[in-house]
Short mmCIF file of C-alpha atoms in Angstrom, two decimals:
data_model
loop_
_atom_site.label_atom_id
_atom_site.label_comp_id
_atom_site.label_asym_id
_atom_site.label_seq_id
_atom_site.Cartn_x
_atom_site.Cartn_y
_atom_site.Cartn_z
CA MET A 25 0.13 -0.03 0.09
CA VAL A 26 1.33 3.40 -0.94
CA THR A 27 -0.32 6.92 0.01
CA ALA A 28 0.45 10.51 -0.83
CA SER A 29 -1.38 13.51 0.45
CA ALA A 30 -0.90 17.39 0.03
CA GLU A 31 -2.91 19.93 1.83
CA TYR A 32 -2.70 23.78 2.10
CA GLU A 33 -4.37 25.33 4.97
CA HIS A 34 -4.97 29.10 5.52
CA TYR A 35 -6.56 30.70 8.81
CA LEU A 36 -8.09 34.25 8.40
CA LYS A 37 -5.87 36.71 10.26
CA GLY A 38 -4.64 34.12 12.57
CA GLY A 39 -8.16 33.73 13.79
CA PRO A 40 -10.15 30.30 14.52
CA TRP A 41 -11.61 30.14 11.03
CA GLY A 42 -9.83 28.90 7.97
CA GLY A 43 -9.93 26.91 4.69
CA ALA A 44 -8.13 24.19 2.89
CA VAL A 45 -7.35 22.47 -0.37
CA PHE A 46 -6.06 19.27 -0.71
CA VAL A 47 -5.04 16.20 -3.10
CA ASP A 48 -4.90 12.57 -1.84
CA SER A 49 -3.83 9.71 -3.78
CA GLY A 50 -3.10 5.93 -3.07
CA SER A 51 -3.02 2.48 -4.29
CA ALA A 52 -3.21 -1.02 -2.56
CA PHE A 53 -1.80 -3.57 -4.78
CA ASP A 54 -0.33 -7.11 -5.38
CA ASP A 55 1.44 -6.87 -8.48
CA ARG A 56 1.28 -3.32 -9.89
CA PRO A 57 0.01 -0.09 -8.66
CA ASP A 58 -3.71 1.09 -9.62
CA TRP A 59 -3.43 4.68 -8.44
CA HIS A 60 -6.87 6.48 -7.20
CA THR A 61 -6.62 10.14 -6.67
CA GLY A 62 -9.06 12.63 -5.16
CA VAL A 63 -9.23 16.34 -4.74
CA GLY A 64 -11.26 18.70 -2.42
CA PHE A 65 -11.60 21.80 -0.08
CA GLY A 66 -12.67 22.32 3.17
CA LEU A 67 -13.51 24.67 6.37
CA ARG A 68 -11.33 24.57 9.41
CA TRP A 69 -12.21 25.83 12.69
CA ARG A 70 -10.12 25.77 15.97
CA SER A 71 -12.73 25.22 18.48
CA PRO A 72 -12.13 25.36 22.23
CA VAL A 73 -12.22 21.54 22.41
CA GLY A 74 -10.14 21.10 19.59
CA PRO A 75 -9.79 21.47 15.67
CA VAL A 76 -12.95 20.81 13.34
CA ARG A 77 -12.71 19.95 9.83
CA VAL A 78 -15.50 19.77 7.11
CA ASP A 79 -14.25 18.73 3.69
CA ILE A 80 -15.97 17.99 0.50
CA ALA A 81 -13.97 15.90 -1.97
CA HIS A 82 -14.17 14.17 -5.41
CA GLY A 83 -12.50 11.34 -7.08
CA LEU A 84 -10.81 11.91 -10.42
CA ASN A 85 -10.60 8.32 -11.59
CA ASP A 86 -14.29 8.00 -12.07
CA PRO A 87 -15.95 10.83 -13.97
CA ASP A 88 -19.44 9.64 -12.48
CA SER A 89 -18.30 9.52 -8.94
CA GLN A 90 -20.34 11.98 -6.51
CA PHE A 91 -18.88 14.45 -4.06
CA GLN A 92 -18.25 13.09 -0.77
CA LEU A 93 -18.54 15.03 2.75
CA TYR A 94 -16.19 14.35 5.39
CA ILE A 95 -16.36 15.58 8.95
CA ASP A 96 -13.45 15.33 11.39
CA ILE A 97 -13.47 16.44 15.16
CA GLY A 98 -10.40 16.28 17.23
CA ALA A 99 -6.45 16.18 16.50
CA ASN A 100 -5.00 13.96 13.75
CA LEU A 101 -2.63 11.65 15.28
#
């Protein structure tokens, strides 16, 4: 298995609200890689109890794929 990710985050004037754009790619393979890639954007909030992320992403390998919504609460370990 191989994965790669690139993300850019920017917070407004150093405050608790921000945004992000990202690209993720990966493959789980036995013989040869079959890469799948997705792109997306999201909102960021540095809440009093930890970071909150709301992202919308779209896979690039299947043109008919739908957008996906992801919600993440807490620190990424």
